[in-house]
Amino acid sequence: MAATEATLAGTKTYNAATEHAGMSLVDRYRAVRAFTERLTDGLAPEDMVVQSMPDVSPTKWHLAHTSWFFERFVLMEHLPGYRPLEKTYLYLFNSYYQQAGERHCRDQRGYISRPTVAQVMEYRRHVDESMVRLLESIDGEPESSLSRLVTLGLHHEQQHQELMLTDIKHVFSVNPLRPVYRGEASVNESMGTRPMEWVSFEAGVYAIGHDGPDFAYDNEEPRHRQFVEAFQLADRLVTNGEYLEFMEDGGYRRPELWLSLGWDAVQTRGWMEPFYWERRDDAWMMFTLSGMRPVRLDEPVCHLSYFEADAFARWAGARLPTEAEWEVAAAGVTIGGNFVDDGRLHPAVAPAEPGLRQLYGDVWEWTSSAYAPYPGFRTAPGAVGEYNGKFMCNQYVLRGGSCATSRSHIRPTYRNFFPADATWQFTGVRLARGVEHGSAR
Amino acid sequence: MAATEATLAGTKTYNAATEHAGMSLVDRYRAVRAFTERLTDGLAPEDMVVQSMPDVSPTKWHLAHTSWFFERFVLMEHLPGYRPLEKTYLYLFNSYYQQAGERHCRDQRGYISRPTVAQVMEYRRHVDESMVRLLESIDGEPESSLSRLVTLGLHHEQQHQELMLTDIKHVFSVNPLRPVYRGEASVNESMGTRPMEWVSFEAGVYAIGHDGPDFAYDNEEPRHRQFVEAFQLADRLVTNGEYLEFMEDGGYRRPELWLSLGWDAVQTRGWMEPFYWERRDDAWMMFTLSGMRPVRLDEPVCHLSYFEADAFARWAGARLPTEAEWEVAAAGVTIGGNFVDDGRLHPAVAPAEPGLRQLYGDVWEWTSSAYAPYPGFRTAPGAVGEYNGKFMCNQYVLRGGSCATSRSHIRPTYRNFFPADATWQFTGVRLARGVEHGSAR
Amino acid sequence: MAATEATLAGTKTYNAATEHAGMSLVDRYRAVRAFTERLTDGLAPEDMVVQSMPDVSPTKWHLAHTSWFFERFVLMEHLPGYRPLEKTYLYLFNSYYQQAGERHCRDQRGYISRPTVAQVMEYRRHVDESMVRLLESIDGEPESSLSRLVTLGLHHEQQHQELMLTDIKHVFSVNPLRPVYRGEASVNESMGTRPMEWVSFEAGVYAIGHDGPDFAYDNEEPRHRQFVEAFQLADRLVTNGEYLEFMEDGGYRRPELWLSLGWDAVQTRGWMEPFYWERRDDAWMMFTLSGMRPVRLDEPVCHLSYFEADAFARWAGARLPTEAEWEVAAAGVTIGGNFVDDGRLHPAVAPAEPGLRQLYGDVWEWTSSAYAPYPGFRTAPGAVGEYNGKFMCNQYVLRGGSCATSRSHIRPTYRNFFPADATWQFTGVRLARGVEHGSAR
Amino acid sequence: MAATEATLAGTKTYNAATEHAGMSLVDRYRAVRAFTERLTDGLAPEDMVVQSMPDVSPTKWHLAHTSWFFERFVLMEHLPGYRPLEKTYLYLFNSYYQQAGERHCRDQRGYISRPTVAQVMEYRRHVDESMVRLLESIDGEPESSLSRLVTLGLHHEQQHQELMLTDIKHVFSVNPLRPVYRGEASVNESMGTRPMEWVSFEAGVYAIGHDGPDFAYDNEEPRHRQFVEAFQLADRLVTNGEYLEFMEDGGYRRPELWLSLGWDAVQTRGWMEPFYWERRDDAWMMFTLSGMRPVRLDEPVCHLSYFEADAFARWAGARLPTEAEWEVAAAGVTIGGNFVDDGRLHPAVAPAEPGLRQLYGDVWEWTSSAYAPYPGFRTAPGAVGEYNGKFMCNQYVLRGGSCATSRSHIRPTYRNFFPADATWQFTGVRLARGVEHGSAR
């Protein structure tokens, strides 16, 4: 496993997907597909079967479903004579595409032992062969609806790479043996974190959303105007140490700090600390992909629900940013940070230099914006149109990517979304406040 | 009961609450309190005990809780020497105010037979006596935090008046005897409805929200700027006839028309028609506060969930308006329409004259806006601060009031809110569309 | 209310039903029906609507259902020209008779405000008039299938009289105001209870079950032979004091004392004391039909589930009797004890004289016998055949009647039955043990 | 897999456990443990992880739990210096023994990927080494509490062998690929089944239960007297063909045939045919351990719940036997039939010769007897005392073993037990009737 670690740490040498911009489509296809399989290094077949809660999917299912996406939407539609390896897979590995036919119940994915991991890998080979053949046949051609569909499939697969990590983390966490997925990556030794500072932005009409030829999901479009009142954004993420102050100040026992549904969640689920934290002999420990280890105060707090992020912000006399505010701030920032490519698989301490930091990577940042269509939003025709739009209800937007996201996958306009009670993703908090009435709010 | 009908139809003669503007606070207090009790005319004590689902509260509970509000927040805080009639009521009739102490479980309100209706009326008398004494003592004084609190209490009571109607409608609807609450009010005989037309609005930065000395809830403030892209709004509400076309076109069987959570609701609850509709011998009937009667095609469709409103709009090639769009449109419209004051207790056919109609009254109009704080929103200090802010999660804003709302209760900036699956309120649809790309969307 | 008390205490003067033996059928009908209505003295209409849990039915429903029984099975079948008062009642007030047509959901009885109490009393009058007419027309005739059916209906109504008491007790118990149903009846002042002693019975083949012309339910027949090994029975019921010793010895915390399903119930429901007991300021209180009062150590313990009765017996080094053992012991005992006729509505301290006491009245005694058909058991043809047989699964037999049972209703062969987790009935424990191996077990 | 088949078919050559009687304890230990592992032939690691419903345990868990039983109760108590391989296993693989410490939640066994199958096999080796050493050290010694404990462990393991088969059958059945566990065993070609005939037994006091030096579970003791009325027993099991007549006569649509809880199950679970049956193109198919195949009319009907068995018997004008009746009938019958040793893993057509047949093997026969302690029943002291007694509530006794039971495991006094709604075991029906009143009932 040490070897694997080394490879993951020296990521740029093997995750060619990072260099998407200059690569041919077929090479990008190969790179993304290979990285998916690298993520299973060190997993036993048994690990890849388990669904430890309805939100989690088995590793084996992710491996198959990402192949199904190419088979169903690319090969069956665009490669004459293509024959599915096994018709039942079309049913088993459809996630939620109503227009792509019937599908297996999401919460019963862990009941399916066959196809085995080996058979799923065969399925991947079967799809890969046809895909590479198809992509080589169009190599050098200008962008087309087909090439855009394949690019969508690659971004889809990158999303599932992130889920493979968050899901296996959950699977291992419910096992009393607390297995280790990766030996601990090197930790950046820090001298502590600089105190948080506010960065100011002016009121005005801003252009929000994606425009131009590069890939983006339909939910990032169209680019449109929004008026944003003057606001301030914290220059870094909230840390475990700051969150502990909230806890020690009775944060989980004071209903006035919480949304009503959030307080219900606190009561019915017995929330008393962030997900994956555990009290052992007077010390706070946390479960990570490297197993159990002490909570480090200067690391970004992680695995918070929207409810906890919101309650913390209220306690701190601030609030969460809107997604427009986040995007305004991100407009001038170069993408960089702690991504899956870095192999750490855990949020890192903020860099020592001042200024707006950690916008990308580390943890997805909860915004106060409900996930909703932009003015003029249109879904793509057909089943792939179900990718985003139909989930625009009772979810909040998160921005910036995490330590489990590929660097090549993220954009300033990228909109991730989860329900307010989700905690198994790498999710954290950046504070915001208005400047209205001459005060901080 | 005929007499009652007559009175309700000739509403202006008795619902003095309509004339709030020119009345003293104590007179407004008397008028609002009296109207609450008028709503119980014709109900038996047995009717007032039942909670037919968790969202519904017994009539008796509404009568008591609105009194509790004055007792707890006004009398106990501002009337020296005030003694609660019965300490247990402080527990029994607190709805959700965490800071006002422990409270009885919401979904067990129907288990409480005592205090009886007569005892609850005694409780109202007890509170009224002290309130009138207090209000008379400050009569003529300028507005104060106390008078603002009382005004809040009156608006609170008006909200519960509306709930008393929607809740007793539900209670009666689950009874196979299908009792009648009010004999049928006169129906405006119409010659059919004019075809829907679009009214256009220009893009620009608009001021949204409430400002000024008149009463408004905290969630309507502060007034702030929003950029609104050009849009069009339907000039009237969607009718039963139009909704039937959606149904006959397979609306409830086509997942591509629905949000994902909406489709779940269709499947798990077996939705096939609007709430309160029933198929009898090849004809559509509906349950109303006047009992069962045929569905009339030119009446506004009612008791739709957000999911149904959204699916209908998608089917119609349109969308729901945002709350900002609705408010922009309402800015120039005089408040008027079919309110509880009119005694009809059911949405009415649109007036025959052209132009933007039915903005107020008839049915609450679903907007596509998730219920969220305005920039700079602040809750009031103390328990009354729990009135609105803590519910800003997983709810949608509705605008305009309904046939169960008091005319004196509604404003252009008024934000009502319910979860996307709620159907027992008087809720309907007005369509909107953008004008981007030269097309209608 | 004091007057009512007096009447209840001097019961024999008014509960003519006690004297069944010598009365004509029509007089017995009048007496039983009148007693049902006496039980509503002091209840407000609001009290009679509430269903505080699925096992509980509203008082109003009991009043109507017992009338439905006569309407549906007697009048509609045997009185030519009989017209039901209201067809919907046939649906609303059918409890579980599949062959008598569709019926309203049991757990939604509390949602039905109409018919009101007054209308239900009209329904009773309507049924009574026809019943009395019918019964007078056959007065003096020999026993017939019709007279047997009416007798069944009277016993059915007596069962519901007991349920009216246990159900209103539950309804009042969940109300924080803890209403009083009856002012406290006179308590027999005792000097404490005699220590429990064992009464021995010999092994042998015994005749078990009912035979002969007197009324019995079908489940008590046919009389048949059972071999019963030698056993001993406690001479009185287990007391609160004895049960407290079990509690203080960790009874609710020791899984080895419990059946597996019983231990599940302890864990999931948080059982720590008998139902209706409450700890207040270091003292044990209990809710009774006379309100809250201290637990008296020498009264029989009551409102135990089968699980608690069984665990207590195991802790005590004994076991519960089988129903055959109970019936063998009861064979020679005259029926007598603390019944509803006595107006106490609560179990009483055991009489001071030695010998087998409290077999009848006070509390239903859990037996270890699963409720099953006797060899050769046959159900009656038609819907009344659903009275008993179809419930012979996952229930335990209880014997002897309670303080809420009519004296004229009980017999040595009477088999009551409830699921193992039921606690809202007046249920208690008498211990038994074998004499095998020369020891006590 | 063909080879495995052959071996399973020629079973007597390798399942030495069959010959228990003449074998030393250590050899019996080796034989039983080896047979457990043979049952995993052809399973992939993925198959052994899945828990397809709460009643089912993963194969991997059975492999580990049976080892835990020896580790926890034999090695840790009786082998000085024994060291558990891994302390967490003591927690993970305890099933329900409260007195053996905390344990992992039963319904979350499918969430545990580690230990992997290979690690579980290591665990088995670790336990086997110590067990064989211990057993060799006492070889030749007379029976002792230790040898009795080991024998209990072997019978325990044989029970789990049966569960491994019924559980993997369920796991495969929920997979749309419908995997095959074993290629189809040879089917006895029959000329159809002889019509069912009744065998008569006389009334009398019979001795029921186990006595003597051979192994039996505590629940089979003590041997005691029961009076059994005269009865008749069907000479063979009910067939699929006979059950189809019940279905075609509306068996699943007629509430009068069902126990009340049974009818609830029919309604809420949508039962319309036996478990594992499926309608495909007008033909009835069934899922077996050899995959999907047509329903054969002369095979015994299988996978019935108690509710279905009881309803069928009522429809047939008969009833289920009591366990005493079954044992009376079995007293004179030599053990023989279709067991797991035969490798068929499916019930077989009744032998052609007349007389009482199929008492053993094929399917467990539901009796009408609730699972209850025999008079004088005592549990063993300590945790193994939890083996049987604590489950004596809401279960029914089944007799005779099935096609998944080892021949060496069954006895005439053997009492198996399951709740009335269980269907995933090999469970079927033999009819009985009384001879009372000169008629057949």
PDB file of N, CA, C and O in Angstrom, chain A residues 359-380:
ATOM      1  N   LEU A 359     -10.465  28.702  -1.776  1.00  0.00           N
ATOM      2  CA  LEU A 359     -11.741  28.747  -2.503  1.00  0.00           C
ATOM      3  C   LEU A 359     -11.980  27.430  -3.227  1.00  0.00           C
ATOM      4  O   LEU A 359     -13.114  26.968  -3.347  1.00  0.00           O
ATOM      5  N   TYR A 360     -10.904  26.828  -3.719  1.00  0.00           N
ATOM      6  CA  TYR A 360     -11.027  25.562  -4.427  1.00  0.00           C
ATOM      7  C   TYR A 360     -10.404  24.436  -3.608  1.00  0.00           C
ATOM      8  O   TYR A 360      -9.428  24.643  -2.889  1.00  0.00           O
ATOM      9  N   GLY A 361     -10.988  23.250  -3.736  1.00  0.00           N
ATOM     10  CA  GLY A 361     -10.434  22.088  -3.054  1.00  0.00           C
ATOM     11  C   GLY A 361     -10.783  22.059  -1.579  1.00  0.00           C
ATOM     12  O   GLY A 361     -11.610  22.833  -1.096  1.00  0.00           O
ATOM     13  N   ASP A 362     -10.182  21.140  -0.865  1.00  0.00           N
ATOM     14  CA  ASP A 362     -10.399  20.941   0.577  1.00  0.00           C
ATOM     15  C   ASP A 362     -11.829  20.489   0.898  1.00  0.00           C
ATOM     16  O   ASP A 362     -12.061  19.314   1.145  1.00  0.00           O
ATOM     17  N   VAL A 363     -12.775  21.427   0.937  1.00  0.00           N
ATOM     18  CA  VAL A 363     -14.172  21.072   1.230  1.00  0.00           C
ATOM     19  C   VAL A 363     -15.108  21.875   0.329  1.00  0.00           C
ATOM     20  O   VAL A 363     -14.826  23.024  -0.014  1.00  0.00           O
ATOM     21  N   TRP A 364     -16.206  21.246  -0.042  1.00  0.00           N
ATOM     22  CA  TRP A 364     -17.276  21.962  -0.710  1.00  0.00           C
ATOM     23  C   TRP A 364     -17.856  22.968   0.274  1.00  0.00           C
ATOM     24  O   TRP A 364     -18.115  22.631   1.428  1.00  0.00           O
ATOM     25  N   GLU A 365     -18.078  24.190  -0.203  1.00  0.00           N
ATOM     26  CA  GLU A 365     -18.547  25.249   0.690  1.00  0.00           C
ATOM     27  C   GLU A 365     -20.053  25.426   0.534  1.00  0.00           C
ATOM     28  O   GLU A 365     -20.551  25.725  -0.558  1.00  0.00           O
ATOM     29  N   TRP A 366     -20.765  25.217   1.639  1.00  0.00           N
ATOM     30  CA  TRP A 366     -22.215  25.414   1.617  1.00  0.00           C
ATOM     31  C   TRP A 366     -22.523  26.890   1.309  1.00  0.00           C
ATOM     32  O   TRP A 366     -21.940  27.783   1.914  1.00  0.00           O
ATOM     33  N   THR A 367     -23.447  27.112   0.379  1.00  0.00           N
ATOM     34  CA  THR A 367     -23.965  28.464   0.211  1.00  0.00           C
ATOM     35  C   THR A 367     -25.400  28.486   0.721  1.00  0.00           C
ATOM     36  O   THR A 367     -26.016  27.439   0.919  1.00  0.00           O
ATOM     37  N   SER A 368     -25.915  29.678   0.928  1.00  0.00           N
ATOM     38  CA  SER A 368     -27.297  29.810   1.419  1.00  0.00           C
ATOM     39  C   SER A 368     -28.296  29.759   0.274  1.00  0.00           C
ATOM     40  O   SER A 368     -29.486  29.976   0.479  1.00  0.00           O
ATOM     41  N   SER A 369     -27.821  29.441  -0.938  1.00  0.00           N
ATOM     42  CA  SER A 369     -28.709  29.464  -2.097  1.00  0.00           C
ATOM     43  C   SER A 369     -29.341  28.104  -2.341  1.00  0.00           C
ATOM     44  O   SER A 369     -28.633  27.112  -2.537  1.00  0.00           O
ATOM     45  N   ALA A 370     -30.661  28.105  -2.356  1.00  0.00           N
ATOM     46  CA  ALA A 370     -31.360  26.900  -2.765  1.00  0.00           C
ATOM     47  C   ALA A 370     -31.034  26.640  -4.228  1.00  0.00           C
ATOM     48  O   ALA A 370     -30.875  27.574  -5.015  1.00  0.00           O
ATOM     49  N   TYR A 371     -30.925  25.379  -4.567  1.00  0.00           N
ATOM     50  CA  TYR A 371     -30.577  24.976  -5.919  1.00  0.00           C
ATOM     51  C   TYR A 371     -31.777  25.235  -6.824  1.00  0.00           C
ATOM     52  O   TYR A 371     -32.837  24.632  -6.654  1.00  0.00           O
ATOM     53  N   ALA A 372     -31.637  26.161  -7.764  1.00  0.00           N
ATOM     54  CA  ALA A 372     -32.768  26.582  -8.596  1.00  0.00           C
ATOM     55  C   ALA A 372     -32.259  26.886  -9.998  1.00  0.00           C
ATOM     56  O   ALA A 372     -31.059  27.112 -10.209  1.00  0.00           O
ATOM     57  N   PRO A 373     -33.163  26.894 -10.973  1.00  0.00           N
ATOM     58  CA  PRO A 373     -32.750  27.175 -12.348  1.00  0.00           C
ATOM     59  C   PRO A 373     -32.376  28.636 -12.524  1.00  0.00           C
ATOM     60  O   PRO A 373     -33.013  29.522 -11.945  1.00  0.00           O
ATOM     61  N   TYR A 374     -31.363  28.888 -13.313  1.00  0.00           N
ATOM     62  CA  TYR A 374     -31.045  30.266 -13.691  1.00  0.00           C
ATOM     63  C   TYR A 374     -32.120  30.749 -14.661  1.00  0.00           C
ATOM     64  O   TYR A 374     -32.733  29.931 -15.377  1.00  0.00           O
ATOM     65  N   PRO A 375     -32.330  32.073 -14.729  1.00  0.00           N
ATOM     66  CA  PRO A 375     -33.322  32.587 -15.674  1.00  0.00           C
ATOM     67  C   PRO A 375     -32.962  32.143 -17.094  1.00  0.00           C
ATOM     68  O   PRO A 375     -31.835  32.364 -17.539  1.00  0.00           O
ATOM     69  N   GLY A 376     -33.914  31.485 -17.757  1.00  0.00           N
ATOM     70  CA  GLY A 376     -33.667  31.008 -19.112  1.00  0.00           C
ATOM     71  C   GLY A 376     -33.077  29.621 -19.172  1.00  0.00           C
ATOM     72  O   GLY A 376     -32.749  29.117 -20.244  1.00  0.00           O
ATOM     73  N   PHE A 377     -32.949  28.955 -18.039  1.00  0.00           N
ATOM     74  CA  PHE A 377     -32.409  27.591 -17.987  1.00  0.00           C
ATOM     75  C   PHE A 377     -33.206  26.644 -18.883  1.00  0.00           C
ATOM     76  O   PHE A 377     -34.430  26.656 -18.880  1.00  0.00           O
ATOM     77  N   ARG A 378     -32.496  25.829 -19.648  1.00  0.00           N
ATOM     78  CA  ARG A 378     -33.130  24.768 -20.425  1.00  0.00           C
ATOM     79  C   ARG A 378     -32.387  23.466 -20.202  1.00  0.00           C
ATOM     80  O   ARG A 378     -31.166  23.437 -20.218  1.00  0.00           O
ATOM     81  N   THR A 379     -33.129  22.382 -20.078  1.00  0.00           N
ATOM     82  CA  THR A 379     -32.471  21.083 -19.990  1.00  0.00           C
ATOM     83  C   THR A 379     -32.194  20.582 -21.392  1.00  0.00           C
ATOM     84  O   THR A 379     -32.860  20.961 -22.344  1.00  0.00           O
ATOM     85  N   ALA A 380     -31.193  19.697 -21.498  1.00  0.00           N
ATOM     86  CA  ALA A 380     -30.909  19.055 -22.778  1.00  0.00           C
ATOM     87  C   ALA A 380     -32.079  18.155 -23.142  1.00  0.00           C
ATOM     88  O   ALA A 380     -32.761  17.634 -22.266  1.00  0.00           O
TER      89      ALA A 380
END
